[in-house]
Amino acid sequence: MNAVLWTPAYIALGSNLDQPEAQIERAFTELATIRDTRLILRSSLYRSAPMGSQDQPQFINAVAALLTQLDALELLAELHTLEQRMGRAAPVIHWGPRLIDLDLLMHGATRSDTDVLKLPHPGITERNFVLIPLAEIAPELLIPGKGSARVLAQSLGSAGLTRLT
């Protein structure tokens, strides 16, 4: 009998259209249905100002922790399928409004720097709306070459971020 290997993975969730809090709650429910994957932790919801154009609604953000038997590319494909099933359309403008956005932040020790997949996600250490919810559920998670989620979140600060739940 082969041992089943489970890999921790972290997903950033964001929405600023069509009742974004409800969209994030639905995304958490949908994440729990991904094959060979378990939703094990979820952060609080946070309200944040949009990146890029400020002429759009504020975002609701969160982070989910999963255990998965899928490799990083398989999990990414599942996230894209989930986004489409939830009604995501390609943004008209970069960092524009979106119904749902699911970003694979980390997948165990997987490192990738391709056009399709960059791991760890390059925006983790620059975005408090990612780091603070990540540090809430995985404070000692080490971001390779950067430090722990907790220390990075403390150094970035929470300006412009409001915890909702």
mmCIF file of N, CA, C and O in Angstrom, residues 30-109:
data_model
loop_
_atom_site.group_PDB
_atom_site.id
_atom_site.type_symbol
_atom_site.label_atom_id
_atom_site.label_comp_id
_atom_site.label_asym_id
_atom_site.label_seq_id
_atom_site.Cartn_x
_atom_site.Cartn_y
_atom_site.Cartn_z
ATOM 1 N N GLU A 30 -16.593 26.198 -1.917
ATOM 2 C CA GLU A 30 -16.135 25.538 -3.140
ATOM 3 C C GLU A 30 -14.731 24.948 -2.979
ATOM 4 O O GLU A 30 -14.443 23.872 -3.510
ATOM 5 N N LEU A 31 -13.847 25.647 -2.273
ATOM 6 C CA LEU A 31 -12.497 25.116 -2.042
ATOM 7 C C LEU A 31 -12.564 23.758 -1.351
ATOM 8 O O LEU A 31 -11.747 22.873 -1.619
ATOM 9 N N ALA A 32 -13.533 23.592 -0.464
ATOM 10 C CA ALA A 32 -13.682 22.335 0.274
ATOM 11 C C ALA A 32 -14.131 21.185 -0.620
ATOM 12 O O ALA A 32 -14.083 20.023 -0.198
ATOM 13 N N THR A 33 -14.533 21.477 -1.856
ATOM 14 C CA THR A 33 -14.997 20.422 -2.763
ATOM 15 C C THR A 33 -13.932 19.996 -3.774
ATOM 16 O O THR A 33 -14.180 19.080 -4.567
ATOM 17 N N ILE A 34 -12.766 20.618 -3.766
ATOM 18 C CA ILE A 34 -11.716 20.246 -4.722
ATOM 19 C C ILE A 34 -11.276 18.820 -4.437
ATOM 20 O O ILE A 34 -11.023 18.458 -3.283
ATOM 21 N N ARG A 35 -11.152 18.046 -5.495
ATOM 22 C CA ARG A 35 -10.800 16.625 -5.347
ATOM 23 C C ARG A 35 -9.455 16.473 -4.640
ATOM 24 O O ARG A 35 -8.547 17.274 -4.828
ATOM 25 N N ASP A 36 -9.346 15.437 -3.839
ATOM 26 C CA ASP A 36 -8.106 15.084 -3.145
ATOM 27 C C ASP A 36 -7.531 16.253 -2.344
ATOM 28 O O ASP A 36 -6.303 16.391 -2.217
ATOM 29 N N THR A 37 -8.404 17.078 -1.814
ATOM 30 C CA THR A 37 -7.992 18.287 -1.098
ATOM 31 C C THR A 37 -8.929 18.514 0.081
ATOM 32 O O THR A 37 -10.123 18.228 -0.011
ATOM 33 N N ARG A 38 -8.382 19.027 1.161
ATOM 34 C CA ARG A 38 -9.177 19.354 2.344
ATOM 35 C C ARG A 38 -8.934 20.809 2.738
ATOM 36 O O ARG A 38 -7.790 21.241 2.817
ATOM 37 N N LEU A 39 -10.011 21.528 2.996
ATOM 38 C CA LEU A 39 -9.911 22.880 3.569
ATOM 39 C C LEU A 39 -9.708 22.697 5.067
ATOM 40 O O LEU A 39 -10.550 22.099 5.730
ATOM 41 N N ILE A 40 -8.573 23.203 5.591
ATOM 42 C CA ILE A 40 -8.300 22.969 7.012
ATOM 43 C C ILE A 40 -8.381 24.230 7.861
ATOM 44 O O ILE A 40 -8.674 24.149 9.044
ATOM 45 N N LEU A 41 -8.111 25.394 7.281
ATOM 46 C CA LEU A 41 -8.207 26.652 8.017
ATOM 47 C C LEU A 41 -8.662 27.758 7.084
ATOM 48 O O LEU A 41 -8.367 27.728 5.880
ATOM 49 N N ARG A 42 -9.343 28.727 7.656
ATOM 50 C CA ARG A 42 -9.739 29.908 6.898
ATOM 51 C C ARG A 42 -9.567 31.126 7.782
ATOM 52 O O ARG A 42 -9.848 31.089 8.965
ATOM 53 N N SER A 43 -9.077 32.186 7.170
ATOM 54 C CA SER A 43 -8.870 33.421 7.922
ATOM 55 C C SER A 43 -10.182 34.174 8.082
ATOM 56 O O SER A 43 -11.201 33.837 7.476
ATOM 57 N N SER A 44 -10.105 35.229 8.858
ATOM 58 C CA SER A 44 -11.195 36.201 8.899
ATOM 59 C C SER A 44 -11.281 36.874 7.537
ATOM 60 O O SER A 44 -10.376 36.758 6.705
ATOM 61 N N LEU A 45 -12.366 37.620 7.337
ATOM 62 C CA LEU A 45 -12.508 38.438 6.132
ATOM 63 C C LEU A 45 -11.950 39.830 6.426
ATOM 64 O O LEU A 45 -12.094 40.335 7.538
ATOM 65 N N TYR A 46 -11.351 40.419 5.407
ATOM 66 C CA TYR A 46 -10.757 41.753 5.537
ATOM 67 C C TYR A 46 -11.225 42.627 4.382
ATOM 68 O O TYR A 46 -11.311 42.156 3.241
ATOM 69 N N ARG A 47 -11.493 43.889 4.675
ATOM 70 C CA ARG A 47 -11.821 44.871 3.643
ATOM 71 C C ARG A 47 -10.556 45.648 3.315
ATOM 72 O O ARG A 47 -9.831 46.063 4.214
ATOM 73 N N SER A 48 -10.305 45.847 2.006
ATOM 74 C CA SER A 48 -9.109 46.589 1.594
ATOM 75 C C SER A 48 -9.414 47.462 0.391
ATOM 76 O O SER A 48 -10.339 47.187 -0.379
ATOM 77 N N ALA A 49 -8.613 48.503 0.254
ATOM 78 C CA ALA A 49 -8.710 49.359 -0.930
ATOM 79 C C ALA A 49 -8.200 48.581 -2.140
ATOM 80 O O ALA A 49 -7.317 47.732 -2.004
ATOM 81 N N PRO A 50 -8.738 48.854 -3.313
ATOM 82 C CA PRO A 50 -8.261 48.155 -4.509
ATOM 83 C C PRO A 50 -6.841 48.568 -4.881
ATOM 84 O O PRO A 50 -6.424 49.691 -4.608
ATOM 85 N N MET A 51 -6.120 47.626 -5.482
ATOM 86 C CA MET A 51 -4.830 47.969 -6.093
ATOM 87 C C MET A 51 -5.148 48.578 -7.453
ATOM 88 O O MET A 51 -6.192 48.334 -8.024
ATOM 89 N N GLY A 52 -4.251 49.363 -7.972
ATOM 90 C CA GLY A 52 -4.502 49.956 -9.283
ATOM 91 C C GLY A 52 -5.562 51.038 -9.188
ATOM 92 O O GLY A 52 -5.574 51.852 -8.271
ATOM 93 N N SER A 53 -6.506 51.012 -10.123
ATOM 94 C CA SER A 53 -7.553 52.026 -10.200
ATOM 95 C C SER A 53 -8.379 52.059 -8.914
ATOM 96 O O SER A 53 -8.887 51.042 -8.466
ATOM 97 N N GLN A 54 -8.512 53.247 -8.340
ATOM 98 C CA GLN A 54 -9.315 53.404 -7.133
ATOM 99 C C GLN A 54 -10.797 53.606 -7.468
ATOM 100 O O GLN A 54 -11.629 53.678 -6.567
ATOM 101 N N ASP A 55 -11.116 53.675 -8.751
ATOM 102 C CA ASP A 55 -12.489 53.884 -9.209
ATOM 103 C C ASP A 55 -13.212 52.540 -9.328
ATOM 104 O O ASP A 55 -13.674 52.154 -10.402
ATOM 105 N N GLN A 56 -13.246 51.817 -8.213
ATOM 106 C CA GLN A 56 -13.924 50.532 -8.142
ATOM 107 C C GLN A 56 -14.218 50.245 -6.677
ATOM 108 O O GLN A 56 -13.628 50.861 -5.792
ATOM 109 N N PRO A 57 -15.127 49.304 -6.394
ATOM 110 C CA PRO A 57 -15.458 49.010 -4.993
ATOM 111 C C PRO A 57 -14.269 48.445 -4.232
ATOM 112 O O PRO A 57 -13.345 47.875 -4.820
ATOM 113 N N GLN A 58 -14.329 48.591 -2.893
ATOM 114 C CA GLN A 58 -13.311 47.979 -2.046
ATOM 115 C C GLN A 58 -13.406 46.456 -2.154
ATOM 116 O O GLN A 58 -14.458 45.902 -2.481
ATOM 117 N N PHE A 59 -12.302 45.809 -1.848
ATOM 118 C CA PHE A 59 -12.227 44.349 -1.913
ATOM 119 C C PHE A 59 -12.494 43.726 -0.552
ATOM 120 O O PHE A 59 -12.246 44.334 0.489
ATOM 121 N N ILE A 60 -12.981 42.497 -0.593
ATOM 122 C CA ILE A 60 -13.006 41.621 0.566
ATOM 123 C C ILE A 60 -11.969 40.547 0.280
ATOM 124 O O ILE A 60 -11.955 39.957 -0.808
ATOM 125 N N ASN A 61 -11.070 40.322 1.256
ATOM 126 C CA ASN A 61 -9.974 39.375 1.085
ATOM 127 C C ASN A 61 -9.945 38.384 2.238
ATOM 128 O O ASN A 61 -10.419 38.679 3.331
ATOM 129 N N ALA A 62 -9.353 37.226 1.981
ATOM 130 C CA ALA A 62 -9.157 36.201 2.999
ATOM 131 C C ALA A 62 -8.082 35.244 2.487
ATOM 132 O O ALA A 62 -7.658 35.340 1.330
ATOM 133 N N VAL A 63 -7.681 34.322 3.353
ATOM 134 C CA VAL A 63 -6.731 33.279 2.967
ATOM 135 C C VAL A 63 -7.254 31.949 3.498
ATOM 136 O O VAL A 63 -7.789 31.877 4.606
ATOM 137 N N ALA A 64 -7.076 30.904 2.682
ATOM 138 C CA ALA A 64 -7.450 29.539 3.059
ATOM 139 C C ALA A 64 -6.207 28.676 3.120
ATOM 140 O O ALA A 64 -5.288 28.834 2.310
ATOM 141 N N ALA A 65 -6.189 27.750 4.085
ATOM 142 C CA ALA A 65 -5.138 26.734 4.164
ATOM 143 C C ALA A 65 -5.760 25.405 3.758
ATOM 144 O O ALA A 65 -6.819 25.023 4.262
ATOM 145 N N LEU A 66 -5.100 24.737 2.841
ATOM 146 C CA LEU A 66 -5.562 23.442 2.352
ATOM 147 C C LEU A 66 -4.502 22.384 2.626
ATOM 148 O O LEU A 66 -3.315 22.694 2.727
ATOM 149 N N LEU A 67 -4.934 21.141 2.690
ATOM 150 C CA LEU A 67 -4.048 19.995 2.535
ATOM 151 C C LEU A 67 -4.483 19.323 1.244
ATOM 152 O O LEU A 67 -5.684 19.101 1.035
ATOM 153 N N THR A 68 -3.523 19.036 0.372
ATOM 154 C CA THR A 68 -3.877 18.490 -0.928
ATOM 155 C C THR A 68 -2.937 17.375 -1.347
ATOM 156 O O THR A 68 -1.762 17.367 -0.959
ATOM 157 N N GLN A 69 -3.471 16.466 -2.135
ATOM 158 C CA GLN A 69 -2.663 15.429 -2.773
ATOM 159 C C GLN A 69 -2.334 15.838 -4.215
ATOM 160 O O GLN A 69 -1.602 15.136 -4.897
ATOM 161 N N LEU A 70 -2.865 16.959 -4.658
ATOM 162 C CA LEU A 70 -2.617 17.443 -6.025
ATOM 163 C C LEU A 70 -1.269 18.136 -6.087
ATOM 164 O O LEU A 70 -0.852 18.786 -5.121
ATOM 165 N N ASP A 71 -0.613 18.046 -7.241
ATOM 166 C CA ASP A 71 0.599 18.840 -7.395
ATOM 167 C C ASP A 71 0.185 20.287 -7.661
ATOM 168 O O ASP A 71 -1.000 20.596 -7.831
ATOM 169 N N ALA A 72 1.155 21.185 -7.686
ATOM 170 C CA ALA A 72 0.857 22.617 -7.773
ATOM 171 C C ALA A 72 0.091 22.969 -9.046
ATOM 172 O O ALA A 72 -0.868 23.751 -9.001
ATOM 173 N N LEU A 73 0.485 22.402 -10.183
ATOM 174 C CA LEU A 73 -0.214 22.721 -11.440
ATOM 175 C C LEU A 73 -1.632 22.173 -11.451
ATOM 176 O O LEU A 73 -2.547 22.827 -11.960
ATOM 177 N N GLU A 74 -1.835 20.988 -10.886
ATOM 178 C CA GLU A 74 -3.190 20.434 -10.798
ATOM 179 C C GLU A 74 -4.067 21.302 -9.907
ATOM 180 O O GLU A 74 -5.226 21.578 -10.244
ATOM 181 N N LEU A 75 -3.514 21.746 -8.777
ATOM 182 C CA LEU A 75 -4.285 22.598 -7.870
ATOM 183 C C LEU A 75 -4.603 23.929 -8.535
ATOM 184 O O LEU A 75 -5.734 24.422 -8.444
ATOM 185 N N LEU A 76 -3.639 24.508 -9.238
ATOM 186 C CA LEU A 76 -3.878 25.763 -9.957
ATOM 187 C C LEU A 76 -5.005 25.596 -10.974
ATOM 188 O O LEU A 76 -5.890 26.447 -11.085
ATOM 189 N N ALA A 77 -5.008 24.487 -11.701
ATOM 190 C CA ALA A 77 -6.071 24.217 -12.675
ATOM 191 C C ALA A 77 -7.428 24.115 -11.978
ATOM 192 O O ALA A 77 -8.436 24.632 -12.482
ATOM 193 N N GLU A 78 -7.463 23.474 -10.823
ATOM 194 C CA GLU A 78 -8.714 23.379 -10.053
ATOM 195 C C GLU A 78 -9.186 24.757 -9.608
ATOM 196 O O GLU A 78 -10.388 25.050 -9.638
ATOM 197 N N LEU A 79 -8.257 25.628 -9.199
ATOM 198 C CA LEU A 79 -8.622 26.988 -8.790
ATOM 199 C C LEU A 79 -9.199 27.767 -9.971
ATOM 200 O O LEU A 79 -10.199 28.482 -9.822
ATOM 201 N N HIS A 80 -8.596 27.626 -11.135
ATOM 202 C CA HIS A 80 -9.116 28.317 -12.332
ATOM 203 C C HIS A 80 -10.508 27.795 -12.697
ATOM 204 O O HIS A 80 -11.393 28.586 -13.055
ATOM 205 N N THR A 81 -10.714 26.487 -12.585
ATOM 206 C CA THR A 81 -12.030 25.904 -12.862
ATOM 207 C C THR A 81 -13.061 26.441 -11.877
ATOM 208 O O THR A 81 -14.187 26.791 -12.267
ATOM 209 N N LEU A 82 -12.680 26.522 -10.618
ATOM 210 C CA LEU A 82 -13.576 27.043 -9.590
ATOM 211 C C LEU A 82 -13.943 28.503 -9.879
ATOM 212 O O LEU A 82 -15.113 28.884 -9.787
ATOM 213 N N GLU A 83 -12.949 29.310 -10.255
ATOM 214 C CA GLU A 83 -13.217 30.718 -10.599
ATOM 215 C C GLU A 83 -14.228 30.808 -11.738
ATOM 216 O O GLU A 83 -15.176 31.608 -11.688
ATOM 217 N N GLN A 84 -14.035 30.001 -12.762
ATOM 218 C CA GLN A 84 -14.957 30.029 -13.913
ATOM 219 C C GLN A 84 -16.349 29.574 -13.500
ATOM 220 O O GLN A 84 -17.346 30.167 -13.908
ATOM 221 N N ARG A 85 -16.423 28.519 -12.684
ATOM 222 C CA ARG A 85 -17.715 28.014 -12.225
ATOM 223 C C ARG A 85 -18.449 29.073 -11.408
ATOM 224 O O ARG A 85 -19.675 29.165 -11.442
ATOM 225 N N MET A 86 -17.699 29.909 -10.682
ATOM 226 C CA MET A 86 -18.308 30.968 -9.882
ATOM 227 C C MET A 86 -18.667 32.201 -10.710
ATOM 228 O O MET A 86 -19.246 33.140 -10.195
ATOM 229 N N GLY A 87 -18.285 32.207 -11.996
ATOM 230 C CA GLY A 87 -18.683 33.304 -12.874
ATOM 231 C C GLY A 87 -17.625 34.348 -13.129
ATOM 232 O O GLY A 87 -17.933 35.428 -13.633
ATOM 233 N N ARG A 88 -16.365 34.040 -12.813
ATOM 234 C CA ARG A 88 -15.312 35.033 -13.056
ATOM 235 C C ARG A 88 -15.107 35.223 -14.553
ATOM 236 O O ARG A 88 -15.007 34.284 -15.310
ATOM 237 N N ALA A 89 -15.039 36.475 -14.930
ATOM 238 C CA ALA A 89 -14.674 36.841 -16.302
ATOM 239 C C ALA A 89 -13.287 37.473 -16.235
ATOM 240 O O ALA A 89 -12.872 38.000 -15.198
ATOM 241 N N ALA A 90 -12.569 37.428 -17.329
ATOM 242 C CA ALA A 90 -11.250 38.060 -17.368
ATOM 243 C C ALA A 90 -11.416 39.549 -17.076
ATOM 244 O O ALA A 90 -12.317 40.193 -17.623
ATOM 245 N N PRO A 91 -10.573 40.113 -16.205
ATOM 246 C CA PRO A 91 -10.711 41.537 -15.911
ATOM 247 C C PRO A 91 -10.461 42.376 -17.162
ATOM 248 O O PRO A 91 -9.582 42.060 -17.956
ATOM 249 N N VAL A 92 -11.254 43.409 -17.296
ATOM 250 C CA VAL A 92 -11.101 44.309 -18.434
ATOM 251 C C VAL A 92 -9.809 45.106 -18.296
ATOM 252 O O VAL A 92 -9.119 45.371 -19.263
ATOM 253 N N ILE A 93 -9.472 45.456 -17.060
ATOM 254 C CA ILE A 93 -8.227 46.176 -16.800
ATOM 255 C C ILE A 93 -7.430 45.426 -15.738
ATOM 256 O O ILE A 93 -7.995 44.761 -14.870
ATOM 257 N N HIS A 94 -6.090 45.547 -15.826
ATOM 258 C CA HIS A 94 -5.217 44.919 -14.839
ATOM 259 C C HIS A 94 -5.566 45.455 -13.454
ATOM 260 O O HIS A 94 -5.731 46.655 -13.273
ATOM 261 N N TRP A 95 -5.683 44.569 -12.475
ATOM 262 C CA TRP A 95 -6.071 44.898 -11.110
ATOM 263 C C TRP A 95 -7.442 45.576 -11.072
ATOM 264 O O TRP A 95 -7.721 46.394 -10.208
ATOM 265 N N GLY A 96 -8.293 45.207 -12.023
ATOM 266 C CA GLY A 96 -9.638 45.768 -12.069
ATOM 267 C C GLY A 96 -10.600 44.970 -11.205
ATOM 268 O O GLY A 96 -10.208 44.026 -10.517
ATOM 269 N N PRO A 97 -11.880 45.366 -11.237
ATOM 270 C CA PRO A 97 -12.884 44.680 -10.432
ATOM 271 C C PRO A 97 -13.023 43.218 -10.845
ATOM 272 O O PRO A 97 -12.831 42.883 -12.006
ATOM 273 N N ARG A 98 -13.366 42.379 -9.862
ATOM 274 C CA ARG A 98 -13.547 40.959 -10.168
ATOM 275 C C ARG A 98 -14.519 40.318 -9.196
ATOM 276 O O ARG A 98 -14.557 40.677 -8.023
ATOM 277 N N LEU A 99 -15.256 39.363 -9.715
ATOM 278 C CA LEU A 99 -16.222 38.617 -8.925
ATOM 279 C C LEU A 99 -15.499 37.729 -7.916
ATOM 280 O O LEU A 99 -15.870 37.661 -6.748
ATOM 281 N N ILE A 100 -14.459 37.034 -8.382
ATOM 282 C CA ILE A 100 -13.672 36.182 -7.495
ATOM 283 C C ILE A 100 -12.259 36.073 -8.061
ATOM 284 O O ILE A 100 -12.073 36.051 -9.278
ATOM 285 N N ASP A 101 -11.309 36.047 -7.151
ATOM 286 C CA ASP A 101 -9.910 35.870 -7.522
ATOM 287 C C ASP A 101 -9.311 34.895 -6.529
ATOM 288 O O ASP A 101 -9.406 35.104 -5.314
ATOM 289 N N LEU A 102 -8.744 33.811 -7.042
ATOM 290 C CA LEU A 102 -8.117 32.794 -6.200
ATOM 291 C C LEU A 102 -6.666 32.653 -6.644
ATOM 292 O O LEU A 102 -6.398 32.251 -7.778
ATOM 293 N N ASP A 103 -5.748 33.009 -5.769
ATOM 294 C CA ASP A 103 -4.329 32.944 -6.085
ATOM 295 C C ASP A 103 -3.645 31.890 -5.227
ATOM 296 O O ASP A 103 -3.775 31.909 -3.989
ATOM 297 N N LEU A 104 -2.911 30.989 -5.877
ATOM 298 C CA LEU A 104 -2.110 30.003 -5.167
ATOM 299 C C LEU A 104 -0.873 30.711 -4.637
ATOM 300 O O LEU A 104 -0.041 31.194 -5.409
ATOM 301 N N LEU A 105 -0.783 30.828 -3.307
ATOM 302 C CA LEU A 105 0.325 31.542 -2.672
ATOM 303 C C LEU A 105 1.538 30.645 -2.479
ATOM 304 O O LEU A 105 2.661 31.030 -2.784
ATOM 305 N N MET A 106 1.285 29.466 -1.915
ATOM 306 C CA MET A 106 2.352 28.501 -1.655
ATOM 307 C C MET A 106 1.783 27.099 -1.765
ATOM 308 O O MET A 106 0.604 26.874 -1.475
ATOM 309 N N HIS A 107 2.638 26.174 -2.165
ATOM 310 C CA HIS A 107 2.284 24.760 -2.268
ATOM 311 C C HIS A 107 3.458 23.977 -1.706
ATOM 312 O O HIS A 107 4.422 23.684 -2.426
ATOM 313 N N GLY A 108 3.423 23.694 -0.394
ATOM 314 C CA GLY A 108 4.518 22.991 0.256
ATOM 315 C C GLY A 108 5.851 23.652 -0.045
ATOM 316 O O GLY A 108 5.985 24.868 0.043
ATOM 317 N N ALA A 109 6.829 22.838 -0.433
ATOM 318 C CA ALA A 109 8.170 23.343 -0.763
ATOM 319 C C ALA A 109 8.316 23.603 -2.265
ATOM 320 O O ALA A 109 9.420 23.868 -2.732
#
